Short mmCIF file of C-alpha atoms in Angstrom, two decimals:
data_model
loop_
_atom_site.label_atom_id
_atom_site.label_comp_id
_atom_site.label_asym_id
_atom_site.label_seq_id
_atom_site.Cartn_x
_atom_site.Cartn_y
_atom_site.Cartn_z
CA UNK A 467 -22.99 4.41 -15.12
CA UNK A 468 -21.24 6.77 -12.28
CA UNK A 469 -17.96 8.06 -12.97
CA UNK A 470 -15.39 9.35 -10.06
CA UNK A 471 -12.44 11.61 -11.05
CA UNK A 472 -11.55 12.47 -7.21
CA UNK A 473 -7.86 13.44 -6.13
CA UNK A 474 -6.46 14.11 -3.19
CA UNK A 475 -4.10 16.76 -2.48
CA UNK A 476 -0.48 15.37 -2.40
CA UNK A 477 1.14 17.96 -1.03
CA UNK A 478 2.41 15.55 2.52
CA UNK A 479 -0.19 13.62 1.87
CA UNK A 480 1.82 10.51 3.25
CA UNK A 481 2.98 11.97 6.16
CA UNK A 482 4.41 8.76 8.41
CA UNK A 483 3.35 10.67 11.42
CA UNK A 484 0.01 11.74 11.09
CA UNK A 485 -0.79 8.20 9.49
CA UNK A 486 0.95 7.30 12.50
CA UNK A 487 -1.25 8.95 14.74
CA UNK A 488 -4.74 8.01 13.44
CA UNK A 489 -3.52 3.84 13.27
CA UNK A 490 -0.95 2.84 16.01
CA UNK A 491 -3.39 2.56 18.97
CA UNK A 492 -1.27 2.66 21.49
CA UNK A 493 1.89 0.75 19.67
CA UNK A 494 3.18 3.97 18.58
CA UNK A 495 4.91 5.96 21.98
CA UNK A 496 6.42 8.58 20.51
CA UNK A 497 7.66 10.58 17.91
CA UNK A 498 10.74 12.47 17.49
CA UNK A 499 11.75 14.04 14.15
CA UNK A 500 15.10 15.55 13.41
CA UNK A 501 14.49 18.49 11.24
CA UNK A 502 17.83 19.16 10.81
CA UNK A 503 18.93 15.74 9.26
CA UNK A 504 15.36 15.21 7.64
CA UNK A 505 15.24 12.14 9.73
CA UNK A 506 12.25 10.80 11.67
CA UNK A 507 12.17 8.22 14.61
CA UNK A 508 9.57 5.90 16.01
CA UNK A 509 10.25 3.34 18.83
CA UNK A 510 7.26 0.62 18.23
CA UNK A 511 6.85 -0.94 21.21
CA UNK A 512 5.36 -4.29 19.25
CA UNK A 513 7.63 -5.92 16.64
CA UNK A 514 6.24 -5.84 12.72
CA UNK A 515 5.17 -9.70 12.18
CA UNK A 516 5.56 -8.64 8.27
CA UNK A 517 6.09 -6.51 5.17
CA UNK A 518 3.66 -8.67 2.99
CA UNK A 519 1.03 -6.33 2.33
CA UNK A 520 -1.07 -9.56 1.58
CA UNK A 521 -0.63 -10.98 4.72
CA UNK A 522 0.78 -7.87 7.18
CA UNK A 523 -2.29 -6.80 9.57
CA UNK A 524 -0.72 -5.15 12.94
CA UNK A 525 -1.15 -1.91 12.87
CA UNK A 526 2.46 -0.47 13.14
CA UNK A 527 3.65 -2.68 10.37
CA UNK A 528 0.75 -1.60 7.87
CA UNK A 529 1.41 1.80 8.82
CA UNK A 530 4.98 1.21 7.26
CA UNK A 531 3.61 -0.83 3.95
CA UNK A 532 1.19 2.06 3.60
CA UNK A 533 4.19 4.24 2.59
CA UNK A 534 5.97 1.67 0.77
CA UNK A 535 3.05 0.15 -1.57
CA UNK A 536 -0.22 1.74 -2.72
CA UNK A 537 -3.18 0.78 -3.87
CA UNK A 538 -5.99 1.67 -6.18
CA UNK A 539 -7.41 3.98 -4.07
CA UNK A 540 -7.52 5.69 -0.65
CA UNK A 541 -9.73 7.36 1.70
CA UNK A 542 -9.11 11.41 1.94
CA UNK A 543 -6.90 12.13 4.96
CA UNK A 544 -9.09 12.92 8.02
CA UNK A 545 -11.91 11.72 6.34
CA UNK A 546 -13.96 8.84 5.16
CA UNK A 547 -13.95 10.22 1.55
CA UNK A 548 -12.14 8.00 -1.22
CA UNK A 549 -10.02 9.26 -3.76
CA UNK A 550 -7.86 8.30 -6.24
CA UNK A 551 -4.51 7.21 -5.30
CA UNK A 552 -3.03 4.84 -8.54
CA UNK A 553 -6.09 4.97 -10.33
CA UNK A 554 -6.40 8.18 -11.43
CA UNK A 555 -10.56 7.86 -11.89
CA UNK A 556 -13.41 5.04 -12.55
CA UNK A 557 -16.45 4.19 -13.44
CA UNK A 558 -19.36 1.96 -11.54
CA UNK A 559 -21.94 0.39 -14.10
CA UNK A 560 -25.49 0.62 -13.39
CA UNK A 561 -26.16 -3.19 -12.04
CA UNK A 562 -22.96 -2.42 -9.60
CA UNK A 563 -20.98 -5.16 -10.75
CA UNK A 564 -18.53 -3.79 -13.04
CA UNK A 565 -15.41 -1.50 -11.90
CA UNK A 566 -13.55 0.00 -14.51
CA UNK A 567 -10.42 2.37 -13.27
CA UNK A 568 -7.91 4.11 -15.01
CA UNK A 569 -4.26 4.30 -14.11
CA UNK A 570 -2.15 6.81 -13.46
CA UNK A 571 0.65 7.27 -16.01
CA UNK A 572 4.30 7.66 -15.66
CA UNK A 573 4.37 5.27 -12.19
CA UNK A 574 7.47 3.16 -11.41
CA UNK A 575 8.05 0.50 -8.80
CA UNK A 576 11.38 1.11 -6.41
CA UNK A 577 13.02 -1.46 -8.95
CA UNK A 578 12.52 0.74 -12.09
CA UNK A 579 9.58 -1.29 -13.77
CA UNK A 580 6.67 0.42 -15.06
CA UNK A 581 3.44 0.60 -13.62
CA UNK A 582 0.72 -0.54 -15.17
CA UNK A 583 -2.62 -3.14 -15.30
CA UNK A 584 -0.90 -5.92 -15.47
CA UNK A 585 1.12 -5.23 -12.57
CA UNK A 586 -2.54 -4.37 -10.95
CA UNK A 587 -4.31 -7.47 -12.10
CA UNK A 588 -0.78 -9.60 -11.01
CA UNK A 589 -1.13 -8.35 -7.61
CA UNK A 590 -4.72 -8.64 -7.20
CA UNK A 591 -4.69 -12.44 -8.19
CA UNK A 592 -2.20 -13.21 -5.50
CA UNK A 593 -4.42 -11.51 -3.04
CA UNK A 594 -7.07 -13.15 -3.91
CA UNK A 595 -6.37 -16.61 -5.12
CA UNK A 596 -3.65 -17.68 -2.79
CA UNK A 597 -5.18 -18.21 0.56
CA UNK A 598 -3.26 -15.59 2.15
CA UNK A 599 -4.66 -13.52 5.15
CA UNK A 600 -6.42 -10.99 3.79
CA UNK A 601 -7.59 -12.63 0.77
CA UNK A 602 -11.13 -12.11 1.64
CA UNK A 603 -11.10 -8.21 0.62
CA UNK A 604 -10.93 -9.63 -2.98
CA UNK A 605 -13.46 -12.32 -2.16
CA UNK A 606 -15.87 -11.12 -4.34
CA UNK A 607 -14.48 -10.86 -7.24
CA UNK A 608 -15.00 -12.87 -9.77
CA UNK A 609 -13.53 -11.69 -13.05
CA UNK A 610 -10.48 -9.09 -13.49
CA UNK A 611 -9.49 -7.66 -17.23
CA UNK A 612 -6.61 -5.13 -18.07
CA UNK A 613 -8.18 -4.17 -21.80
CA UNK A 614 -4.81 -2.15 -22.23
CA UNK A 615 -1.79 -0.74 -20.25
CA UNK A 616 -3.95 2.05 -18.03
CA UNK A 617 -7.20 -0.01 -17.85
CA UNK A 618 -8.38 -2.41 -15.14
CA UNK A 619 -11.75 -3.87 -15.45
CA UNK A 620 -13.07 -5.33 -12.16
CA UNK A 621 -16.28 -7.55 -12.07
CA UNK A 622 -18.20 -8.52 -8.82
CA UNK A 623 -20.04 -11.87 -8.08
CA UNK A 624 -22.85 -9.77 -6.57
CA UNK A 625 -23.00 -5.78 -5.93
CA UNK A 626 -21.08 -5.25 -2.85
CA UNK A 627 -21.57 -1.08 -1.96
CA UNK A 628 -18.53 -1.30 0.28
CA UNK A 629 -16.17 -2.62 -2.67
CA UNK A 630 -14.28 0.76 -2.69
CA UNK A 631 -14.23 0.90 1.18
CA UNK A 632 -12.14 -2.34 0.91
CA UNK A 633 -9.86 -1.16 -2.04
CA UNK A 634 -9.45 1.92 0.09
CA UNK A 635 -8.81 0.43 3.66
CA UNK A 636 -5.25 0.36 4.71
CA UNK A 637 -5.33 -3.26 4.83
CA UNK A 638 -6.69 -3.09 1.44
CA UNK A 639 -4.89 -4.67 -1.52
CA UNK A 640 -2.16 -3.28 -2.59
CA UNK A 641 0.29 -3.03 -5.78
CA UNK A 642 3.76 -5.32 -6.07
CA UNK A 643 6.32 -5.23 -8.63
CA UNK A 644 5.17 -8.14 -10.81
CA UNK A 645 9.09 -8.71 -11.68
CA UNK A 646 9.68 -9.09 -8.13
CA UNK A 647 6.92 -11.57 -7.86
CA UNK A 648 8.27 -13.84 -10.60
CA UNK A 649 12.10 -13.74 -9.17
CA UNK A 650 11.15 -14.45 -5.38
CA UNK A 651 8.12 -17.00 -6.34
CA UNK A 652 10.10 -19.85 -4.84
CA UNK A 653 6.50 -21.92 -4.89
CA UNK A 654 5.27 -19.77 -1.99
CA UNK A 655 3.83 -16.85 -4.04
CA UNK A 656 7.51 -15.12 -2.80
CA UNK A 657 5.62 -15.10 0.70
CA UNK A 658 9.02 -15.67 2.06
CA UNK A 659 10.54 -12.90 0.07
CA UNK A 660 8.53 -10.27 0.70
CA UNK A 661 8.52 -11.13 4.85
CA UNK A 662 11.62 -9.10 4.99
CA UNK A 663 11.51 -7.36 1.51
CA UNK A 664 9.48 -4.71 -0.60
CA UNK A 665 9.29 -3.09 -3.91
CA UNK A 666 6.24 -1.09 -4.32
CA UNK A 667 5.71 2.03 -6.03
CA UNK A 668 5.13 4.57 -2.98
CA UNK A 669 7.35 7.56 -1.57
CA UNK A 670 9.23 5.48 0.72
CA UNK A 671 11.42 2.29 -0.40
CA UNK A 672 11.98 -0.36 3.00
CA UNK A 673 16.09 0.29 3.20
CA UNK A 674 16.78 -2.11 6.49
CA UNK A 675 14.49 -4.93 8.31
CA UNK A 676 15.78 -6.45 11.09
CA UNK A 677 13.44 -8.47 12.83
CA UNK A 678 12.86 -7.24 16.55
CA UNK A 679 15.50 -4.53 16.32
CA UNK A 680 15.32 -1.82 13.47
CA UNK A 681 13.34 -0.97 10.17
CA UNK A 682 14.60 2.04 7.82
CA UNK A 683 12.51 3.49 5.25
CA UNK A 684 14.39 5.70 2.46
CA UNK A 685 13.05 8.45 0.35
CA UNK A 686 12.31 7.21 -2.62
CA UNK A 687 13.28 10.37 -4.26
CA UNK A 688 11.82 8.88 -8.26
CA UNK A 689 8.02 8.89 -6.53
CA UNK A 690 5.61 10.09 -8.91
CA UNK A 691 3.68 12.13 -6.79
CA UNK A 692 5.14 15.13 -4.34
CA UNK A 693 8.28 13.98 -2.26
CA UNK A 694 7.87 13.73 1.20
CA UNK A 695 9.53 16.11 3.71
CA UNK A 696 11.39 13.35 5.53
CA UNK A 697 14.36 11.74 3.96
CA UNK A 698 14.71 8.65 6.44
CA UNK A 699 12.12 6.99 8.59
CA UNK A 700 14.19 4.63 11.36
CA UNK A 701 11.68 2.28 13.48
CA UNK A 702 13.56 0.70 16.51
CA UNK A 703 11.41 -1.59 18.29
CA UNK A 704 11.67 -0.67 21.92
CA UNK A 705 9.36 -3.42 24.01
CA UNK A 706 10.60 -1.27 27.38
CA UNK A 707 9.69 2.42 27.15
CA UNK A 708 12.00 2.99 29.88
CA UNK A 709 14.97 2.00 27.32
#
């Protein structure tokens, strides 16, 4: 059995721009904070398709969801070392088959639900069971358990070593308030919903989406980890850089 108890430092840990900077590729032009109003602005020149962390994979837009909803894990900033993110440590068993992780404590979604594994094993059940774009970094799993409130047991059809990798990737899955999930189900898995809408548990709450014009991300200022420096992220999508 191998236990991890790693932690990254929090301390701007989800800084928009230096995420920014390592995933845009080219979408991302430039950036221009205002220090003075704690405000920070990105043109994209590329729209964001969607805020569905289940289904979301252009790189702008998952930049965004990356400060909105978090997963289980992450990789270190400016490295390729993972690290707890809402699971606070876990265990591999021997045969590599069996994930067990253990949640951090005193979490709330934007909406004011508690965190905890049934919220996890909610979430990881849509990503995985409903067809939806990147249901395949769930593929292998075969069997998920929440033996209490701050346990999630994970079990693998066959030992994948890169299972972590995929929890940690920034398309990886990610956590949604199960309340939300229930009130926008609408027989699409609230695939519509959450298009246009998030509640997640991460430092930044999505404030305004307007398709092909403007996104605002808030400070959600109840995060459970260290706040971040900026108190308003505004994305205007910009297709002509000469606007």
């Amino acid at each position: 059995m191998q236990i991890y108890a790693y932690r990254a430092e929090r301390f701007y840990k989800h800084s928009f721009g230096l995420q920014m900077l390592g995933l845009v590729l080219g979408l991302l032009v430039w950036i221009a904070p205002v220090y003075a109003q704690e405000v920070l602005r990105i043109p994209y020149v590329a729209d964001i398709g969607t805020f569905d962390p289940d289904n979301g994979f252009e790189v702008g837009g998952v930049s965004a969801i990356n400060n909105v909803y978090e997963g289980l894990v992450e990789y270190e900033p400016g490295s390729t070392r993972i690290v707890g993110l809402l699971a606070r440590n876990w265990e591999v068993s021997d045969d590599g088959l069996t994930y067990t992780f253990q949640l951090a404590e005193g979490v709330k979604f934007h909406d004011g639900m508690p965190f905890n594994a049934a919220a996890v094993i909610k979430s990881f059940e849509r990503r995985r069971d409903r067809g939806l774009i990147l249901s395949y970094f769930l593929a292998n799993v075969k069997d998920m358990r929440a033996p209490d409130d701050s346990t999630v047991v994970l079990t693998l059809t066959h030992p994948q070593p890169s299972f972590l990798d995929a929890l940690a990737s920034p398309w990886g899955p990610k956590i949604i308030s199960p309340q939300a999930l229930a009130e926008h189900e609408n027989g699409d898995f609230a695939t519509t919903w959450l298009n246009e809408h998030a509640i997640g548990t991460g430092p930044f709450k999505l404030a305004e989406f307007k398709r092909g014009q403007r996104y605002v991300l808030e400070r959600n200022d109840d995060y459970w980890g260290n706040k971040p420096f900026f108190r308003q992220i505004q994305i205007s999508v910009v297709p002509d850089i000469s606007q």
